[in-house]
Coordinates of C-alpha atoms in Angstrom, one line a residue:
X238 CA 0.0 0.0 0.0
X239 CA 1.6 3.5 -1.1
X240 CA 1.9 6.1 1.4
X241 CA 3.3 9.1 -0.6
X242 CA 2.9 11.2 3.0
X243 CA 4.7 9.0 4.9
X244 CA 7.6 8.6 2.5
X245 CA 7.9 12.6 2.2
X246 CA 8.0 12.8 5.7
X247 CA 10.6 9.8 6.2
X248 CA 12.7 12.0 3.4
X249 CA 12.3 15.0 5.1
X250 CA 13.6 13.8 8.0
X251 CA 16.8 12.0 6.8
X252 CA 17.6 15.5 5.2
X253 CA 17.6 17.2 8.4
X254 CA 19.0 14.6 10.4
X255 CA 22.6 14.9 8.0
X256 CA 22.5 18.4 7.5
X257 CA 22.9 19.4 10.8
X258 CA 26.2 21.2 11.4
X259 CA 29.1 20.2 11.9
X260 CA 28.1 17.0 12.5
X261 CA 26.4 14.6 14.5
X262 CA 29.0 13.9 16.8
X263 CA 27.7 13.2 20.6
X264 CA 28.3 16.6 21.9
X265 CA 28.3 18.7 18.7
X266 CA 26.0 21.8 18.3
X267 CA 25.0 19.7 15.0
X268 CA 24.0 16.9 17.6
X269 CA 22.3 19.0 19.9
X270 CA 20.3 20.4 17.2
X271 CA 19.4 16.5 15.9
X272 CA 18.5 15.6 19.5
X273 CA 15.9 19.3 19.7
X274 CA 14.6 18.2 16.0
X275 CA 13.5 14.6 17.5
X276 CA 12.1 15.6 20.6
X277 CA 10.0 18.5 19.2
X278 CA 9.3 16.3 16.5
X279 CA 7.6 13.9 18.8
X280 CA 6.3 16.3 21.6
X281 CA 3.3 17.0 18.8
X282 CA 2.3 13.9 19.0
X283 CA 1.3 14.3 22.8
X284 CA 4.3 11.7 24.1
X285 CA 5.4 12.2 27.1
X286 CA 9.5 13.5 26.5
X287 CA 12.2 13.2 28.3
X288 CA 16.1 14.5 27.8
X289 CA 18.9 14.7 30.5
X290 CA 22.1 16.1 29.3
X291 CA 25.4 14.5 30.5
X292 CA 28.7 15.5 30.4
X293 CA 31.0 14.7 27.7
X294 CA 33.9 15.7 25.3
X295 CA 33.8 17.1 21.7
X296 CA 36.9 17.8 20.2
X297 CA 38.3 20.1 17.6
X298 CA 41.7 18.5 15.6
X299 CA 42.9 21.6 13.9
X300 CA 46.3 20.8 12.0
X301 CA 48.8 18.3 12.7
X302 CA 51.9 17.7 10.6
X303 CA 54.6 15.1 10.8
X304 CA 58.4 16.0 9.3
X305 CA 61.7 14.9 9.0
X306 CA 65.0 16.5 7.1
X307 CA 62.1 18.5 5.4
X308 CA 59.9 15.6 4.0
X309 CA 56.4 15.5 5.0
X310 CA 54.5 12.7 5.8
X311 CA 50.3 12.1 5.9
X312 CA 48.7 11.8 8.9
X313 CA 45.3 12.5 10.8
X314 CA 44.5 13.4 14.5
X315 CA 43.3 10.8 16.4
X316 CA 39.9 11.4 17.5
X317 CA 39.6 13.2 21.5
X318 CA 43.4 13.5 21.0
X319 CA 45.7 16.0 23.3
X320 CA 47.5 18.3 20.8
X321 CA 51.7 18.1 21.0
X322 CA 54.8 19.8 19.6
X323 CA 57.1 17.0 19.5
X324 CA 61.1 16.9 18.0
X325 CA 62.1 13.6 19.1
X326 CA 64.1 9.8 18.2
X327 CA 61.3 7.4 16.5
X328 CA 61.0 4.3 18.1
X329 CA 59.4 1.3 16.1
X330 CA 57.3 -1.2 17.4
X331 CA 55.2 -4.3 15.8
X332 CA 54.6 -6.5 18.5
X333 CA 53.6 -6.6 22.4
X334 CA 56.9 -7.7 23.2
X335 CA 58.7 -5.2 21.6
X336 CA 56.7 -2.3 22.9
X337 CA 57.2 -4.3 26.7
X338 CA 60.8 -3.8 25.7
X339 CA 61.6 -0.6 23.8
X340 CA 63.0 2.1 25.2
X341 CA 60.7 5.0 24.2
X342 CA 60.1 7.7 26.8
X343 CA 59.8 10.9 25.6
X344 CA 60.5 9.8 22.0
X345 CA 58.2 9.2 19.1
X346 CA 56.7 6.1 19.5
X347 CA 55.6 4.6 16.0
X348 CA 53.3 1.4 15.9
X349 CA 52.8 -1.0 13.4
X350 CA 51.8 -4.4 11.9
X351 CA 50.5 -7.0 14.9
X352 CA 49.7 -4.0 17.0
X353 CA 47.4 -2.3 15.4
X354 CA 45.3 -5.5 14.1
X355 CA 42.2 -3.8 15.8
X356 CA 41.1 -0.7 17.3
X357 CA 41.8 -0.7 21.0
X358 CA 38.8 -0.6 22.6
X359 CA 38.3 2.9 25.0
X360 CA 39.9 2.3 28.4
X361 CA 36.9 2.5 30.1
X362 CA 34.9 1.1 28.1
X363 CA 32.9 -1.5 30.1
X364 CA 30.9 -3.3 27.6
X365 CA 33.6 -5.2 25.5
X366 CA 37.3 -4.6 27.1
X367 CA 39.7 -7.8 25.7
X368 CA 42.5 -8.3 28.5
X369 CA 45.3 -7.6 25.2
X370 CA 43.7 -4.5 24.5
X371 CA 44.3 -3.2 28.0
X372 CA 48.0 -4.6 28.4
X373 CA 48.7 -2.5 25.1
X374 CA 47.1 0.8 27.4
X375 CA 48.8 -0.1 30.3
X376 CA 52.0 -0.5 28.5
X377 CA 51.9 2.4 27.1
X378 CA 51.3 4.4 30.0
X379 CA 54.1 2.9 31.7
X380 CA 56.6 3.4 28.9
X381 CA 55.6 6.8 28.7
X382 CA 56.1 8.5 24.9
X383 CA 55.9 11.4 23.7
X384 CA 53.4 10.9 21.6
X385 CA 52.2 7.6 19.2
X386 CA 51.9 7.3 15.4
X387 CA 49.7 4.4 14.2
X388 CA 49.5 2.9 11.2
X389 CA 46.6 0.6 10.5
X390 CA 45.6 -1.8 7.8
X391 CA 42.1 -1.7 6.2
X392 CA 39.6 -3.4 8.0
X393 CA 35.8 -2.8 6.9
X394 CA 34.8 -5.3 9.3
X395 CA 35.9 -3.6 12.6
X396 CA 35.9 -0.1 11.4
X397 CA 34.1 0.2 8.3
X398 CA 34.9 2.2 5.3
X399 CA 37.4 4.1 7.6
X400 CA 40.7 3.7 5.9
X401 CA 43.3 4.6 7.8
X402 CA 41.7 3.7 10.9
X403 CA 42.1 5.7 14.1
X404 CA 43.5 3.0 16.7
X405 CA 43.2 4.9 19.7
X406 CA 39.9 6.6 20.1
X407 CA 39.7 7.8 23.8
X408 CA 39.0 10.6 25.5
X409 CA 40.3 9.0 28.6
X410 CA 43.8 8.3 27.5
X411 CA 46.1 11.6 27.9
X412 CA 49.2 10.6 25.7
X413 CA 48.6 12.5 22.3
X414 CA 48.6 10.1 18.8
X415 CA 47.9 10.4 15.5
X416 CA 47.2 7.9 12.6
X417 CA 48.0 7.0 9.1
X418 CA 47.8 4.3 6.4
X419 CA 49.9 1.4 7.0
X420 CA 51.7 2.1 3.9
X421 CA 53.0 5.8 5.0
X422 CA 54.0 4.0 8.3
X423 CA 56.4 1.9 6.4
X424 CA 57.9 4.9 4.7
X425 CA 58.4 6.3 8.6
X426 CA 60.1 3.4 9.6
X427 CA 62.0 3.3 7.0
X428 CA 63.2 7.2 6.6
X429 CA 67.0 7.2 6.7
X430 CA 66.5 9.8 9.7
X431 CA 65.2 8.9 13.1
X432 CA 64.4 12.5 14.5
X433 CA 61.2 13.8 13.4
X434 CA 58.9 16.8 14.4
X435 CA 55.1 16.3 15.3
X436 CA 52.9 18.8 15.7
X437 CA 49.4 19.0 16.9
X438 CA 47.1 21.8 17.8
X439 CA 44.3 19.6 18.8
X440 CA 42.2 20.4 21.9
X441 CA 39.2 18.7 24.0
X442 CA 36.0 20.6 24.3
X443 CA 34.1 20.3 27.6
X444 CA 30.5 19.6 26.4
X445 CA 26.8 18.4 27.0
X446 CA 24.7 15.8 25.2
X447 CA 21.6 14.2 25.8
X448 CA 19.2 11.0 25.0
X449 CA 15.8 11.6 24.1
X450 CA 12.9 9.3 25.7
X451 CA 9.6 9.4 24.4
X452 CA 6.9 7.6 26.5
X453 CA 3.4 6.7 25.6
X454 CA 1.2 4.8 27.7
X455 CA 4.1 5.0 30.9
X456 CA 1.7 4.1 33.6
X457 CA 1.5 0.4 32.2
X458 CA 3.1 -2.5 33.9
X459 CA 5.0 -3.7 31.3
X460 CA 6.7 -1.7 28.1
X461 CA 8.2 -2.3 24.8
X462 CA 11.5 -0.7 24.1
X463 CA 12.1 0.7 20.7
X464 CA 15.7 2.7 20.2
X465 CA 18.0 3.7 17.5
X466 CA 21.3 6.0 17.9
X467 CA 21.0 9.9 16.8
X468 CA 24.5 10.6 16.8
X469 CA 27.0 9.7 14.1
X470 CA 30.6 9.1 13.2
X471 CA 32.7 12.1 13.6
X472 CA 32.0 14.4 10.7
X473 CA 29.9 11.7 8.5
X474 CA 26.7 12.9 7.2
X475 CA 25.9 9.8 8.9
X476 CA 22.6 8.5 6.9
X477 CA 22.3 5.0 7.0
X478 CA 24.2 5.3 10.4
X479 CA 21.9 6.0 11.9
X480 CA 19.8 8.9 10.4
X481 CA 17.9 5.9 9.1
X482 CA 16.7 4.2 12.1
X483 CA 15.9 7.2 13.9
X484 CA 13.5 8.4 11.0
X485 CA 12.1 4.9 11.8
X486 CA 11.2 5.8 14.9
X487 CA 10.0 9.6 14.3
X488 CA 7.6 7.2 11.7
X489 CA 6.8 4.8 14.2
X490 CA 5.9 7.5 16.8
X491 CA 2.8 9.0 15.2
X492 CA 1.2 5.6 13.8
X493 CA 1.2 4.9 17.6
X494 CA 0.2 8.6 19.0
X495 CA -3.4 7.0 19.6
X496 CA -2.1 3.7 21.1
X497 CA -4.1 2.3 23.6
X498 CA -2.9 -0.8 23.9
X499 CA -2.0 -2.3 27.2
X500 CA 1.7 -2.5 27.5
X501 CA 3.8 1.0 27.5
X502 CA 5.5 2.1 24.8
X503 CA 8.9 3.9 25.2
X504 CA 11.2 5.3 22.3
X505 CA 15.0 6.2 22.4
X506 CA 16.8 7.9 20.8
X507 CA 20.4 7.1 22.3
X508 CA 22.9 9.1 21.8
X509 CA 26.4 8.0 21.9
X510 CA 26.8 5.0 20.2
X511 CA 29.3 6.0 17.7
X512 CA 31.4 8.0 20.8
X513 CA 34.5 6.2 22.9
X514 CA 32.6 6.2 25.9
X515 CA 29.2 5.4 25.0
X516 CA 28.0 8.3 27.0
X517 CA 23.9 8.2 26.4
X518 CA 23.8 4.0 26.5
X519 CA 25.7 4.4 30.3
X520 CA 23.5 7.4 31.7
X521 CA 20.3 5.9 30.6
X522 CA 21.4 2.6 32.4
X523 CA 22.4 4.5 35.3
X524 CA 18.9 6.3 35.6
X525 CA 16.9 3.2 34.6
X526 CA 18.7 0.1 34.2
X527 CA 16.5 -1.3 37.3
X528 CA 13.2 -0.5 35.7
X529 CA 14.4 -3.6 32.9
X530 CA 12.8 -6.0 34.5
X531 CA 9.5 -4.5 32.9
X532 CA 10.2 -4.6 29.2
X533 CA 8.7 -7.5 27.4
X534 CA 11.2 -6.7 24.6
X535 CA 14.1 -4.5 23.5
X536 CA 14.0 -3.1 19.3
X537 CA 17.4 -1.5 18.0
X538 CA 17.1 -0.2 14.5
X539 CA 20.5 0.4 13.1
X540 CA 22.0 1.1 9.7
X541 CA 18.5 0.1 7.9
X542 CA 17.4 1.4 4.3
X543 CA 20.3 0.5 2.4
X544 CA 19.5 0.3 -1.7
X545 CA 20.7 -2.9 -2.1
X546 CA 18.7 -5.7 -0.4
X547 CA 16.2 -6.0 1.8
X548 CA 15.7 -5.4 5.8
X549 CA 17.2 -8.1 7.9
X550 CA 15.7 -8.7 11.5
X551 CA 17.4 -11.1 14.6
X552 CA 16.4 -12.4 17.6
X553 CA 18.2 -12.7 21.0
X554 CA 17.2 -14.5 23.8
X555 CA 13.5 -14.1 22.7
X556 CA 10.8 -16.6 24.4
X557 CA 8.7 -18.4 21.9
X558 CA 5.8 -16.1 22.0
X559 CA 7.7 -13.3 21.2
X560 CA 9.3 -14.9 18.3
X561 CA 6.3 -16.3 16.9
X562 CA 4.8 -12.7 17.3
X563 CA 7.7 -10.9 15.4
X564 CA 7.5 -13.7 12.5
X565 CA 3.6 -12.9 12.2
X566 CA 4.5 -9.7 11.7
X567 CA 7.6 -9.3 9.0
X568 CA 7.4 -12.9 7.5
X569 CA 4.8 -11.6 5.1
X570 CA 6.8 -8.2 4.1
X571 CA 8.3 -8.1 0.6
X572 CA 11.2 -6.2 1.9
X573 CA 11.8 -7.9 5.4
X574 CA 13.3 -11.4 6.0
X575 CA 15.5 -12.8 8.8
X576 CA 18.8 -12.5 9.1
X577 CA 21.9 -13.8 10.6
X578 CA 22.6 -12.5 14.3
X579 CA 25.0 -9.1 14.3
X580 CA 26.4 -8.3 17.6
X581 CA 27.5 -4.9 17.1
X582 CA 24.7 -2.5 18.1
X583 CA 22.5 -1.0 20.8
X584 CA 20.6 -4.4 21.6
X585 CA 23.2 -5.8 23.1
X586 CA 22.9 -3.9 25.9
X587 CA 19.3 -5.4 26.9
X588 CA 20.7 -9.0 26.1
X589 CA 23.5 -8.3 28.4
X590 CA 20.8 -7.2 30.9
X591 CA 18.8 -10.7 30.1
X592 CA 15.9 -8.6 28.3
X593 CA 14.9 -10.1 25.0
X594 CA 15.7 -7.8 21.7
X595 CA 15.6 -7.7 18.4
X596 CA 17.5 -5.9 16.1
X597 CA 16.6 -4.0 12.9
X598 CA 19.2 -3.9 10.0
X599 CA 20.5 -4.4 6.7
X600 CA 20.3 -7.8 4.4
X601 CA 23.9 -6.3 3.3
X602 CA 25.4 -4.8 6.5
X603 CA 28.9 -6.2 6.0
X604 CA 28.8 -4.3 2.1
X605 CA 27.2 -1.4 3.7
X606 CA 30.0 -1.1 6.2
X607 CA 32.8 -1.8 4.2
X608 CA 32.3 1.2 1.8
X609 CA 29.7 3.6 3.8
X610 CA 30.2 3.4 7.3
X611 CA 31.5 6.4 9.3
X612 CA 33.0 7.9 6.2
X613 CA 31.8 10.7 4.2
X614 CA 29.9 8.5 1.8
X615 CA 27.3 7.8 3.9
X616 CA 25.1 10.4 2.5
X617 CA 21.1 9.8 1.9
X618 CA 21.1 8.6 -1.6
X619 CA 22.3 5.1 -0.3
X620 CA 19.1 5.1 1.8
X621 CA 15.7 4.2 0.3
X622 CA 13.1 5.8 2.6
X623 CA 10.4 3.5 1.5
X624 CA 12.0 0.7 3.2
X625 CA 12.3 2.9 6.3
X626 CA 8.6 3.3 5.9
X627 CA 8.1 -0.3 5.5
X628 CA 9.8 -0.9 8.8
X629 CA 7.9 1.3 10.3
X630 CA 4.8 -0.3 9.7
X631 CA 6.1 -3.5 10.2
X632 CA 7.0 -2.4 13.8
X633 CA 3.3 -0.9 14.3
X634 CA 2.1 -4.1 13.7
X635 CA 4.7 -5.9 15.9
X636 CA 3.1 -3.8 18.6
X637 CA -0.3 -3.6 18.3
X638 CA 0.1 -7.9 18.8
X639 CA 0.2 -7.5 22.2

């Protein structure tokens, strides 16, 4: 059934969700106008709305050059980043050993190869925190450089379309680094002189962001749980990730604004998914994560609308009648089929909090990753806003089963 309203709405929002400026970034003015958009948005529609701000960092990374004997070499700030004015020995590094060995203090510390397979999880990050990733941290705290260079690999299944790839992303970790391709770090490790110059201006800004909780129905017993992240990827446009699923929800809000069904429906839009700390996840379970008990199940849209394919749903930890529910409701969809479990977004946060979720993507998240994801390409002609719509309905009917 067409809905030409519906579908100039869902494109009107996903043009003002990536035209914000700068950015979406958690604590951005670009973000804080995103996060005003939704909750007036919704607020017409007689929800009941809710925003807290917490504290957090944005950052600004200005200009950063890297010489030697007068030759230049490319590379990039890394994100939340100290700024530095460095003349100093390079030290090279590939492994955990060597970097337990080196002697690098006060020097140029350049990393490579084995070391920078992955990005290092924030320090404090307390969802996902592999013990290797924090003897890398704690060895370089103890060893104490001057600053870090890292060169990376590609790796579109970690990082996405990112390439290089920031390893260190953390606002919590006060040694300044920068980053570049794995091929320029060869041609630093391999520069006939050892003494090179860094310099960075880049700073921390002190900031505010918030979440945005819309509530229908909150006197009710139990609730159903529908989120999706507002923020994006430092300065990506940020369209599939995750202007998408948050036009879902601004869709899904008014076909329920006359709900009067018997469990309580509350919508989030988080904000902070795509930030080191994952500052809006941690401050709504601090305010509510004892109130889970009550939510018959958890929805995360995430990276949905994508041209190629269809939508791709998953279940975790779901009881029988919640499954059989959600296959009554999308099995029947042209554009909707299940998919294979993806462990990467918001929902994983009610499963690790033993409240059954299901989560909302793309048939072709790994493609979509590899060449969209947190880089400038991610831009709204990649998303088709009738499957948004589609999802949208399909999640109305979800809801009304119960």
């Amino acid at each position: 059934m067409q809905d030409d309203s519906g579908l100039r709405k869902a494109e009107f929002y996903l043009r003002t969700l990536c035209s914000v400026l700068p950015n979406r970034r958690t604590g951005s003015a670009g973000n804080r106008a995103a996060t005003d958009f939704f909750a007036r948005t919704v607020a017409q529609w007689d929800y009941e709305i809710e925003t807290h701000p917490f504290d957090c960092l944005d950052f600004s990374e200005g200009t950063c050059s890297l010489t030697s004997d007068g030759h230049s070499f490319p590379v990039k700030v890394s994100p939340f980043s100290l700024g530095c004015d460095v003349t100093a020995e390079r030290v090279v590094v590939s492994t955990v050993e060597e970097l337990e060995h080196c002697e690098c203090r006060g020097k140029l510390l350049l990393m490579m190869e084995s070391l920078c397979a992955e990005q290092l999880m924030p320090k404090n990050f307390v969802f996902y925190n592999p013990d290797h990733h924090k003897q890398i941290y704690s060895l370089l705290e103890s060893q104490q450089p001057a600053a870090i260079i890292t060169a990376t690999e590609k790796k579109p299944e970690l990082v996405g379309a990112l390439y290089p790839f920031p390893l260190i992303e953390d606002g919590d970790f006060d040694i300044p680094s920068v980053y570049c391709t794995a091929e320029v770090g060869r041609e630093i490790a391999a520069h006939r002189n050892s003494v090179f110059s860094l310099k960075s201006d880049a700073r921390r800004i002190p900031s505010t962001a918030g979440n945005v909780i819309a509530r229908n129905n909150p006197g009710a017993c139990e609730k159903i749980i529908i989120c999706a992240h507002i923020d994006a990827y430092g300065n990506a446009p940020g369209a599939s990730d995750n202007a998408s699923g948050t036009v879902v929800e601004l869709l899904l809000a008014e076909m329920l604004a006359d709900y009067s069904g018997n469990v309580g429906i509350e919508i989030i839009a988080f904000n902070g998914e795509d930030y080191y700390s994952v500052g809006g996840q941690m401050d709504y379970l601090r305010r509510y994560g004892n109130d889970l008990s009550t939510t018959v199940v958890a929805i995360n849209i995430d990276d949905v609308g994508y041209v190629r394919g269809k939508t791709a749903y998953s279940l975790y930890e779901c009881p029988p009648e919640i499954q059989k529910r959600a296959r009554a409701a999308f099995r029947d969809l042209s554009g909707m089929m299940e998919g294979e479990p993806w462990y990467q977004g918001d929902h994983m946060i009610f499963v690790q909090n033993r409240i059954p979720a299901i989560a909302i993507t793309s048939e072709y998240i790994a493609e979509l990753m590899a060449n969209y994801t947190h880089s400038e390409k991610d831009v709204p002609e990649i998303v088709d806003c009738r499957k948004l719509l589609e999802v949208a309905h399909a999640l109305k009917r979800f809801i009304l089963s119960f």
